[in-house]
Amino acid sequence: MSTESGPHDGRDGHDGDDGDDGADDHKRRNAATDPPARYDAGRRTRGSRGWYVLLLAPFVGMLWVPLYNRVEPRAGSIPFFYWYQFVWIGVSAVLTAVVYFATRNDAER
Amino acid sequence: MNGSTPTVLLSGLSGVSAPASAGSLASPATLTVFFALFALVTGLGFVASRWRQGNLDELHEWGLGGRRFGTLVTWFLLGGDLYTAYTFMAVPALVFGAGALGFFALPYTVITYPFVLVVMPRLWSVTHKHGYITGADFVRGRFGSGALALAIAVTGILATMPYIGLQLVGIQVVLGAMGIEGHGMLADLPLVVAFVILAAYTWQSGLRAPALIAVVKDAIIYVTVIAAVVVIPIKLGGYGKIFDAVPPQKLLLTAPKGSDFGQYTAYPSLALGSALALFLYPHSMTGVLSSSNRNVIRRNTAMLPAYSLLLALIAALGYMALAAGVDKNPAYVAGFKRYGANFAVPALFLDAFPPWFVGFAFAAIAIGALVPAAIMSIASANLFTRNIYREYFRPTCSGREESTVAKIVSLVVKFGALAFIVFVPQKYAIQLQLLGGVWILQTLPAIVLGLYTRWLHRWGLLAGWAAGMAIGTWMAAELQFKGTVYPLHLGETTIPGYAALWALIVNLAVAAAASLALNATGVEPGQDATAPQDYGEV
């Protein structure tokens, strides 16, 4: 791809991020990059930045060892230390996905 | 299952013979399946040059696949990139030998993606806008400093070598487990043969080769791991039995004793340091920059944890090897003697699987090492060519010359990696990756903080980098390069932590202090070629 038109060059969203009504509209308006649209998008981003706070949770849950360095309660026969961290893989993936979707319109430019 | 010693297969290669040391030659079924799969991916590697065809004489075509990879290919490529012999051999080996501490790889992969989601899209946007293909390119543009860019490039190449070395160890152990090993002068011959093949298709196809092979690699790895976590626990009498076999002192992290924090600080520091370092490696950056737009990366941060599930299951293989008692099995004693704990997973597979599936599983490990080794050597080659060769030797070189040099360097780097495993032998292969992490993490202030602020002065960053590299290397040397958890003594207290993090703290402190002074005295901060809107939102 040799275009120099920046990150938004019409290829965005060709694989799978359709299905969200407002998004396309929003993008097309930005593609024109008229100053008011840009300003508008910037403001909206600030509003949705709060979602990123969710991403702190995995850091706390994973790095504070005393939270989970124990055997009981077991899940079946698996000690807490192991299943707790295993569960976090899923939780963290879900949080990441939530943040992705929640901030998508603003960032997809 | 490997009783007799049929050396016939390799009798043509003098010096490469089976018997005696790590074990006898594996059964014909094992070897057939292994080599068939190996041949398949090698073929794919050569065919890959035609895939999404581009002019492979251009560096961004050869080294970034033309920046055309969509969500799914990027997922496979990054998966092939990040989940390597590290995952399949080194982590379970550490779990096997050291217990709970080895599980730090789990929190590591959990916290790395939130970090990536926030930081990497910015890097993608700015590199795309300015045509940067390496982290050092970005640093040069952002801070207008050739010296800082050079430091970043050299660090990237240096840090990648032991990481490629880890992949080589993975291939070596698997080949050894099948009885294919050389002696004396030719000790590394099988490895060299494997690497010549790798080098050949990397040369031919560039990044397209590992991207295409990664798909096959993932398929056979998933099959192997699912088979392993279903079949082996059934054989061993369930997960309860497996965890019962773990010595109690290894089942949990050792709690702080007196004024020593023990593994309570070592464990999270290894996880955090590794997580922050992961995407600074040239090869993961290549994976990110070769995607077709920034949302490919954002989306992938939610999809890549699928691999983390695998990692967790594979880590548990270390305990399964304990429960199966493979280290006490006379059939594998020689293997453990030669390869240490790294032999745990191969021994477990030999013990639990029928011969043909052993071949399949071993192919999974070997190919799982070859793919990242290819990506890593391509990424280092990109760095060298763009940031050292063109910058300092041939500023006017053509695109064709650039990609030729990159191809040659990708070879040189692989042999540098060989040197690491020959000269810095490790009880645990994972130490090779952790050593790379100590170095690569020192590029975080320039690359990651540089995405957000120009407050840090270019000379301050350079001073911080130098201090971090020196301290980190010194700590690793103190530990004789055999460990990377450095016990920091503060008065009465001892805080064991990953040397990479200690060095980063020094790095940041020096960079901040120096920047404060340099900014106050008005030393020229350098030209910033980027503009705030080049970074996209957030």
XYZ file of C-alpha atoms in Angstrom:
647
model
C 0.000 0.000 0.000
C 1.785 3.066 -1.128
C -0.781 5.702 -0.322
C 0.353 8.557 1.833
C -3.110 9.484 2.909
C -2.563 8.518 6.501
C -4.275 5.907 8.578
C -7.651 6.537 7.051
C -7.424 5.495 3.473
C -10.644 3.685 2.862
C -9.318 0.270 3.803
C -10.484 0.603 7.353
C -13.180 -1.754 8.313
C -12.890 -4.007 5.310
C -12.716 -7.029 7.501
C -15.331 -7.350 10.082
C -16.079 -4.133 11.876
C -19.321 -3.510 10.069
C -22.643 -3.913 11.731
C -22.465 -0.789 13.807
C -24.826 1.767 12.365
C -23.508 5.108 13.469
C -19.909 4.224 12.919
C -19.817 4.364 9.153
C -21.513 7.704 9.018
C -19.094 9.073 11.470
C -16.121 7.779 9.574
C -17.194 9.167 6.255
C -17.630 12.557 7.773
C -14.126 12.374 9.148
C -12.709 11.226 5.885
C -13.440 14.670 4.594
C -11.383 16.001 7.496
C -13.198 19.286 7.680
C -12.082 21.109 10.789
C -15.386 21.015 12.696
C -15.633 17.255 12.292
C -12.155 16.805 13.638
C -12.827 18.960 16.620
C -16.016 17.059 17.272
C -14.235 13.706 17.131
C -11.577 14.910 19.478
C -14.129 15.904 22.049
C -15.913 12.630 21.854
C -12.663 10.779 22.447
C -12.113 12.580 25.670
C -15.548 11.454 26.764
C -14.892 7.786 26.079
C -11.423 7.738 27.553
C -12.917 6.660 30.835
C -13.244 3.174 29.416
C -9.513 2.759 29.490
C -9.598 2.712 33.285
C -10.976 -0.823 32.970
C -7.592 -1.893 31.691
C -6.003 -1.216 35.070
C -7.913 -4.095 36.620
C -5.744 -6.895 35.153
C -2.617 -5.166 36.429
C -3.946 -5.065 39.981
C -5.447 -8.540 39.848
C -2.287 -10.101 38.444
C 0.533 -8.215 40.113
C -0.681 -8.219 43.708
C 0.463 -11.710 44.594
C -0.978 -11.934 48.150
C -4.425 -11.861 46.514
C -4.016 -15.328 45.103
C -1.006 -17.158 46.493
C -3.019 -19.862 48.207
C -4.278 -23.383 47.673
C -7.882 -23.047 48.865
C -10.525 -22.750 47.587
C -9.802 -25.271 44.917
C -11.749 -25.568 41.686
C -12.231 -29.295 41.469
C -8.736 -30.403 42.314
C -6.952 -27.344 40.985
C -5.428 -25.030 43.608
C -6.640 -21.431 43.755
C -3.289 -20.000 42.601
C -3.701 -21.721 39.252
C -7.367 -21.395 38.420
C -7.480 -17.760 39.570
C -4.822 -16.789 37.059
C -6.396 -18.938 34.383
C -9.741 -17.184 34.848
C -8.010 -13.829 34.480
C -7.039 -14.676 30.921
C -10.714 -14.673 30.026
C -11.615 -11.687 32.184
C -8.820 -9.617 30.734
C -9.747 -10.565 27.172
C -13.348 -9.506 27.834
C -12.252 -6.192 29.356
C -9.986 -5.544 26.400
C -12.817 -6.320 23.994
C -15.191 -4.020 25.895
C -12.715 -1.174 25.701
C -12.120 -1.869 22.028
C -15.805 -1.678 21.178
C -16.516 1.249 23.473
C -13.756 3.396 21.995
C -13.959 2.112 18.466
C -15.868 4.900 16.766
C -13.503 7.523 17.972
C -10.375 5.679 17.133
C -11.450 4.293 13.791
C -10.270 7.136 11.721
C 9.067 -47.176 22.425
C 12.597 -46.433 21.422
C 14.343 -49.605 22.268
C 16.392 -50.557 19.253
C 18.944 -48.279 17.658
C 18.431 -48.139 13.932
C 21.053 -45.696 12.784
C 20.495 -46.576 9.161
C 18.482 -43.476 8.385
C 21.348 -41.155 8.999
C 24.249 -43.404 8.182
C 25.097 -41.230 5.228
C 25.944 -38.302 7.459
C 29.155 -39.150 9.209
C 29.338 -37.701 12.668
C 25.573 -37.613 13.071
C 24.756 -40.873 14.680
C 22.106 -41.853 17.082
C 23.093 -44.089 19.921
C 24.557 -43.597 23.311
C 24.091 -40.062 24.583
C 20.578 -38.658 24.872
C 18.762 -41.675 23.652
C 18.356 -43.955 20.739
C 16.896 -42.999 17.421
C 13.152 -42.604 17.586
C 10.852 -45.056 15.846
C 10.372 -44.822 12.075
C 6.793 -43.652 12.606
C 7.966 -40.705 14.689
C 10.636 -39.725 12.206
C 8.355 -40.084 9.201
C 5.627 -37.865 10.594
C 8.145 -35.333 11.855
C 9.983 -34.999 8.575
C 6.815 -35.027 6.502
C 5.470 -32.030 8.435
C 8.834 -30.349 8.294
C 8.944 -30.810 4.527
C 5.417 -29.452 4.226
C 6.206 -26.177 5.979
C 9.474 -25.827 4.123
C 7.561 -26.108 0.862
C 5.075 -23.534 2.110
C 7.942 -21.250 3.010
C 9.146 -21.183 -0.568
C 5.701 -20.905 -2.102
C 4.922 -17.972 0.198
C 6.819 -15.561 -2.020
C 3.900 -15.727 -4.452
C 1.297 -15.022 -1.809
C -0.182 -11.505 -2.055
C 2.587 -10.858 -4.480
C 4.740 -7.789 -4.216
C 8.168 -6.657 -5.300
C 10.412 -8.518 -2.854
C 13.313 -6.304 -3.760
C 11.719 -3.586 -1.649
C 12.405 -3.685 2.065
C 8.838 -3.011 3.156
C 7.633 -5.803 0.860
C 10.237 -8.323 1.995
C 10.340 -7.236 5.625
C 6.777 -6.110 6.327
C 4.820 -8.187 3.827
C 3.832 -4.972 2.089
C 1.865 -3.836 5.181
C -1.162 -5.676 3.870
C -1.941 -8.135 6.630
C -5.505 -8.065 7.925
C -6.897 -9.062 11.302
C -6.686 -12.806 10.863
C -3.248 -12.993 9.284
C -1.934 -10.587 11.902
C -3.421 -12.793 14.580
C -1.600 -15.810 13.217
C 1.575 -13.855 12.630
C 1.654 -12.320 16.101
C 0.742 -15.682 17.566
C 3.599 -17.225 15.626
C 5.726 -14.411 16.870
C 4.964 -14.356 20.548
C 4.243 -17.984 21.309
C 7.434 -19.778 20.558
C 9.774 -22.401 21.945
C 9.540 -20.102 24.963
C 5.968 -21.248 25.431
C 6.308 -24.849 24.371
C 9.507 -25.768 26.071
C 11.071 -23.094 28.229
C 8.044 -22.220 30.381
C 7.062 -25.823 31.201
C 10.742 -26.554 31.862
C 10.812 -23.800 34.474
C 7.540 -25.039 35.950
C 8.994 -28.535 36.031
C 12.126 -27.380 37.794
C 11.032 -24.408 39.890
C 7.277 -24.878 40.356
C 4.859 -21.977 40.813
C 7.434 -19.347 39.874
C 7.366 -20.632 36.294
C 3.735 -19.581 36.005
C 4.749 -15.921 35.882
C 4.320 -16.323 32.130
C 0.571 -16.321 32.737
C 0.165 -12.891 34.342
C 2.739 -11.719 31.832
C 0.549 -12.553 28.861
C -2.570 -11.342 30.650
C -1.312 -7.807 31.274
C 0.604 -7.320 28.069
C -2.477 -6.922 25.862
C -4.166 -4.084 27.741
C -0.831 -2.285 27.511
C -0.632 -2.997 23.790
C -4.187 -1.826 23.183
C -3.318 1.587 24.555
C 0.164 2.082 23.162
C 0.639 0.243 19.886
C -2.085 1.844 17.762
C -0.323 5.161 18.311
C 2.917 3.678 17.116
C 1.184 2.147 14.105
C -0.351 5.456 13.115
C 2.819 7.482 13.328
C 4.980 4.866 11.599
C 2.436 4.500 8.838
C 2.186 8.223 8.320
C 5.937 8.671 8.012
C 6.893 5.374 6.400
C 8.909 4.205 9.399
C 9.533 0.479 9.482
C 11.345 0.128 12.805
C 11.154 1.531 16.298
C 14.501 3.218 15.735
C 13.071 4.963 12.646
C 10.398 6.449 14.856
C 12.868 7.535 17.529
C 15.012 9.208 14.906
C 12.066 11.124 13.513
C 10.625 12.024 16.885
C 13.806 13.168 18.597
C 15.932 14.104 15.598
C 18.792 12.121 17.062
C 20.854 9.696 15.034
C 22.756 8.596 18.128
C 19.601 7.697 20.039
C 18.212 5.842 17.016
C 21.464 3.915 16.724
C 21.287 2.946 20.401
C 17.725 1.694 19.928
C 18.668 -0.283 16.816
C 21.723 -1.904 18.382
C 19.716 -2.820 21.478
C 17.034 -4.431 19.348
C 19.515 -6.576 17.468
C 21.417 -7.540 20.619
C 18.273 -8.434 22.568
C 16.881 -10.548 19.757
C 19.896 -12.829 19.526
C 19.450 -14.725 22.787
C 15.728 -14.940 21.992
C 16.521 -16.624 18.673
C 19.010 -18.705 20.653
C 16.101 -19.970 22.744
C 14.375 -21.128 19.568
C 17.520 -22.977 18.542
C 17.621 -24.734 21.885
C 14.026 -25.809 21.292
C 14.875 -27.360 17.950
C 18.015 -28.933 19.328
C 16.217 -30.598 22.231
C 13.506 -31.990 19.989
C 16.011 -33.349 17.507
C 18.031 -34.763 20.396
C 14.937 -36.415 21.815
C 14.558 -38.229 18.506
C 18.151 -39.374 18.714
C 19.306 -37.040 15.990
C 22.374 -35.419 17.359
C 25.909 -34.898 16.302
C 29.076 -35.563 18.202
C 32.300 -33.708 18.635
C 32.984 -31.265 15.866
C 29.618 -31.894 14.293
C 27.609 -31.523 17.484
C 25.521 -28.735 16.027
C 25.179 -30.143 12.528
C 21.485 -31.110 12.723
C 20.720 -27.660 14.030
C 22.687 -26.013 11.282
C 20.841 -28.036 8.657
C 17.499 -26.945 10.108
C 18.683 -23.375 10.056
C 19.965 -23.430 6.541
C 16.477 -24.467 5.469
C 14.979 -21.686 7.518
C 17.460 -19.185 6.153
C 16.775 -20.235 2.580
C 13.062 -19.627 2.641
C 13.402 -16.494 4.703
C 15.723 -15.195 2.020
C 13.295 -16.158 -0.689
C 10.006 -15.012 0.770
C 10.682 -12.587 3.605
C 7.893 -12.058 6.119
C 5.349 -13.822 3.928
C 6.976 -17.169 4.746
C 6.504 -17.157 8.515
C 3.067 -15.565 8.128
C 1.877 -18.418 5.949
C 3.612 -21.142 7.950
C 2.191 -19.688 11.157
C -1.248 -20.895 10.110
C -0.058 -24.490 9.812
C 2.036 -24.161 12.938
C -0.967 -23.064 14.968
C -3.097 -25.906 13.685
C -0.635 -28.610 14.695
C 0.107 -26.919 17.998
C -3.545 -26.707 18.947
C -4.007 -30.383 18.106
C -0.926 -31.308 20.121
C -1.839 -29.279 23.165
C -5.449 -30.388 23.229
C -4.338 -33.994 22.911
C -1.787 -33.457 25.664
C -4.141 -31.867 28.182
C -6.805 -34.514 27.554
C -4.786 -37.694 27.134
C -2.017 -37.178 29.646
C -4.163 -36.312 32.686
C -6.317 -39.362 31.948
C -3.195 -41.514 31.938
C -1.962 -39.930 35.136
C -5.282 -40.251 36.954
C -6.644 -36.710 36.731
C -5.529 -33.214 37.566
C -5.819 -33.908 41.294
C -3.079 -36.521 41.010
C -0.962 -34.144 38.960
C -1.075 -31.349 41.516
C -0.536 -33.866 44.331
C 2.742 -34.827 42.703
C 4.064 -31.291 43.025
C 6.241 -30.875 46.123
C 4.337 -28.579 48.549
C 7.118 -25.984 48.637
C 6.869 -25.601 44.870
C 3.090 -25.502 44.627
C 2.888 -21.866 45.762
C 5.231 -18.907 45.681
C 7.505 -18.710 48.684
C 6.165 -16.109 51.098
C 8.317 -13.259 52.405
C 10.654 -14.338 55.191
C 11.700 -11.639 57.607
C 12.979 -8.758 55.524
C 13.287 -10.784 52.307
C 10.324 -10.449 49.957
C 11.189 -13.706 48.211
C 9.071 -14.666 45.255
C 6.364 -12.146 46.206
C 8.328 -9.491 44.346
C 10.226 -11.746 41.934
C 7.052 -13.167 40.420
C 5.184 -9.952 39.579
C 8.382 -8.210 38.504
C 9.103 -10.963 35.998
C 5.535 -10.703 34.731
C 5.499 -6.911 34.476
C 8.983 -6.616 33.007
C 8.255 -9.249 30.395
C 4.889 -7.702 29.553
C 6.336 -4.247 29.003
C 9.245 -5.663 27.026
C 7.255 -7.905 24.711
C 6.183 -5.377 22.131
C 9.473 -3.530 22.156
C 11.180 -6.493 20.531
C 11.829 -5.810 16.888
C 9.933 -8.913 15.842
C 6.713 -8.056 17.658
C 6.966 -4.557 16.296
C 7.268 -6.078 12.838
C 4.073 -8.003 13.499
C 2.321 -4.815 14.521
C 3.628 -2.630 11.719
C 2.860 -5.151 8.979
C -0.867 -4.964 9.722
C -3.015 -3.059 7.283
C -4.520 -0.600 9.777
C -4.517 0.347 13.406
C -7.751 -1.393 14.203
C -6.226 -4.684 13.178
C -3.957 -4.266 16.178
C -6.688 -3.045 18.504
C -8.909 -5.957 17.584
C -6.064 -8.400 18.017
C -5.459 -7.399 21.610
C -8.812 -8.938 22.417
C -8.157 -12.009 20.264
C -4.580 -12.850 21.169
C -5.439 -14.039 24.699
C -6.719 -17.190 22.998
C -3.060 -18.094 22.820
C -2.624 -17.314 26.499
C -5.089 -20.084 27.279
C -2.772 -22.407 25.404
C 0.200 -21.061 27.292
C -1.455 -21.819 30.613
C -2.237 -25.349 29.552
C 1.258 -25.867 28.227
C 2.790 -24.538 31.448
C 0.850 -27.256 33.253
C 2.730 -29.807 31.157
C 5.662 -29.119 33.482
C 3.660 -30.539 36.374
C 2.464 -33.425 34.256
C 6.083 -34.301 33.554
C 6.688 -34.259 37.315
C 3.695 -36.468 37.967
C 4.734 -38.888 35.243
C 8.160 -39.051 36.850
C 9.917 -38.829 33.494
C 13.134 -37.598 35.070
C 13.389 -40.848 37.003
C 12.637 -43.008 33.998
C 15.886 -44.708 32.898
C 14.921 -44.169 29.241
C 15.227 -40.392 29.636
C 18.052 -40.029 32.128
C 20.574 -39.332 29.393
C 18.305 -36.697 27.852
C 17.885 -34.862 31.140
C 21.588 -35.064 31.683
C 22.270 -33.416 28.362
C 19.411 -30.913 28.116
C 18.390 -30.368 31.739
C 14.799 -29.427 32.526
C 14.325 -28.424 28.889
C 13.951 -32.124 28.214
C 10.812 -32.353 30.378
C 8.197 -31.795 27.674
C 9.854 -33.953 24.991
C 10.251 -36.731 27.565
C 6.624 -36.391 28.585
C 5.486 -36.692 24.969
C 7.717 -39.721 24.371
C 6.292 -41.262 27.507
C 2.619 -40.580 26.844
C 2.042 -40.617 23.097
C 2.208 -43.311 20.419
C 5.251 -42.946 18.144
C 3.475 -41.335 15.195
C 1.948 -38.669 17.418
C 5.304 -38.030 19.068
C 6.508 -37.094 15.597
C 3.521 -34.769 15.211
C 4.070 -33.137 18.595
C 7.788 -32.716 18.058
C 7.109 -31.129 14.696
C 4.810 -28.714 16.525
C 7.648 -27.671 18.827
C 10.253 -27.461 16.070
C 8.050 -25.501 13.672
C 6.859 -23.397 16.579
C 10.510 -22.431 17.022
C 11.314 -21.931 13.366
C 8.511 -19.456 12.661
C 9.484 -16.922 15.312
C 13.168 -17.428 14.567
C 12.426 -16.371 11.002
C 10.404 -13.338 12.067
C 13.036 -12.346 14.613
C 15.871 -12.517 12.129
C 13.856 -10.526 9.580
C 13.100 -7.878 12.167
C 16.738 -7.565 13.206
C 17.701 -7.369 9.562
C 15.216 -4.546 9.011
C 16.763 -2.710 11.927
C 20.315 -3.138 10.791
C 19.644 -2.211 7.202
C 17.465 0.777 7.822
C 19.085 2.229 10.909
C 22.716 1.294 10.615
C 23.610 0.408 7.035
C 21.647 3.090 5.226
C 22.206 5.598 7.958
C 25.947 5.264 8.365
C 27.353 3.350 5.413
C 25.296 3.868 2.280
C 22.819 6.713 2.632
C 22.058 6.596 -1.081
C 21.480 2.877 -1.403
C 18.644 1.673 -3.606
C 15.616 -0.250 -2.396
C 17.016 -3.345 -4.023
C 20.361 -3.028 -2.277
C 18.558 -2.384 0.988
C 16.566 -5.586 0.779
C 19.637 -7.588 -0.271
C 21.569 -6.351 2.742
C 18.599 -7.208 4.949
C 18.624 -10.743 3.598
C 22.317 -11.141 4.351
C 21.934 -9.711 7.836
C 19.059 -12.066 8.587
C 21.635 -14.836 8.107
C 24.272 -13.191 10.259
C 21.829 -12.704 13.119
C 20.941 -16.379 13.143
C 24.549 -17.303 13.566
C 24.917 -14.729 16.325
C 22.105 -16.583 18.048
C 23.995 -19.830 17.668
C 26.903 -18.192 19.435
C 24.667 -17.365 22.386
C 23.694 -20.950 22.988
C 27.220 -22.200 22.498
C 28.867 -19.653 24.811
C 26.162 -18.961 27.392
C 24.814 -22.416 28.149
C 21.702 -22.371 30.309
C 20.123 -24.684 32.788
C 16.816 -23.107 31.851
C 16.427 -21.926 28.276
C 13.998 -19.283 29.522
C 16.964 -17.326 30.858
C 17.942 -16.518 27.294
C 14.629 -14.761 26.727
C 14.808 -13.001 30.082
C 18.295 -11.775 29.269
C 17.014 -10.280 26.013
C 14.260 -8.639 28.051
C 16.786 -6.904 30.293
C 18.199 -5.133 27.263
C 15.111 -4.471 25.167
C 13.220 -2.924 28.078
C 15.778 -0.116 28.126
C 14.265 1.180 24.877
C 10.892 1.796 26.550
C 11.472 5.427 27.568
C 12.395 6.518 24.037
C 9.804 4.477 22.175
C 6.789 4.304 24.478
C 7.106 7.552 26.406
C 8.217 9.130 23.152
C 4.774 8.368 21.756
C 3.254 10.669 24.341
C 5.741 13.383 25.148
C 8.742 15.277 23.896
C 9.576 16.446 27.386
C 12.352 13.895 27.736
C 15.450 15.293 26.072
C 17.233 13.228 23.428
C 20.529 13.322 25.319
C 18.718 12.565 28.560
C 17.150 9.513 26.944
C 20.516 8.426 25.657
C 22.087 8.823 29.105
C 19.205 6.884 30.673
C 19.548 4.146 28.089
C 23.292 3.854 28.736
C 22.756 3.704 32.497
C 19.979 1.111 32.168
C 22.006 -1.072 29.820
C 25.034 -0.894 32.099
C 23.138 -1.680 35.306
C 21.050 -4.414 33.709
C 24.055 -6.108 32.148
C 26.013 -5.778 35.366
C 23.203 -7.425 37.356
C 22.975 -10.251 34.817
C 26.746 -10.680 34.997
C 26.584 -10.770 38.804
C 24.174 -13.653 38.363
C 26.640 -15.198 35.888
C 24.046 -14.856 33.115
C 22.322 -17.858 34.661
C 19.502 -15.898 36.229
C 17.813 -12.541 35.884
C 16.141 -12.115 39.269
C 18.437 -9.770 41.125
C 18.087 -9.456 44.905
C 18.184 -5.742 45.568
C 19.374 -4.873 49.072
C 17.889 -1.714 50.524
C 19.197 -1.339 54.033
C 17.809 -4.337 55.875
C 15.345 -5.391 53.234
C 15.968 -7.656 50.279
C 13.756 -7.218 47.243
C 14.316 -9.848 44.587
C 13.163 -8.516 41.237
C 13.643 -8.887 37.505
C 16.873 -7.089 36.584
C 15.136 -5.560 33.557
C 12.815 -3.597 35.856
C 15.564 -2.448 38.194
C 17.527 -1.245 35.200
C 14.451 0.496 33.775
C 13.968 2.398 37.018
C 17.566 3.623 36.868
C 17.102 4.406 33.191
C 13.998 6.524 33.854
C 15.547 8.328 36.793
C 18.658 9.265 34.830
C 16.635 10.248 31.762
C 14.326 12.464 33.822
C 17.090 14.134 35.808
C 19.202 14.762 32.742
C 16.198 16.063 30.770
C 15.359 18.455 33.569
C 18.860 19.869 33.472
C 19.135 19.914 29.675
C 15.734 21.529 29.187
C 16.518 24.136 31.832
C 19.797 25.057 30.209
C 18.168 25.151 26.789
C 20.297 22.568 25.036
C 18.942 22.032 21.507
C 16.243 19.339 21.830
C 16.360 18.235 18.186
C 13.825 18.485 15.404
C 10.530 16.637 15.813
C 9.427 15.369 12.400
C 6.046 14.239 13.700
C 2.910 16.239 14.471
C 0.370 15.544 17.229
C -2.314 14.443 14.760
C -0.001 11.765 13.311
C -0.621 9.581 16.329
C -4.346 9.073 15.896
C -6.774 9.167 18.777
C -5.967 8.351 22.394
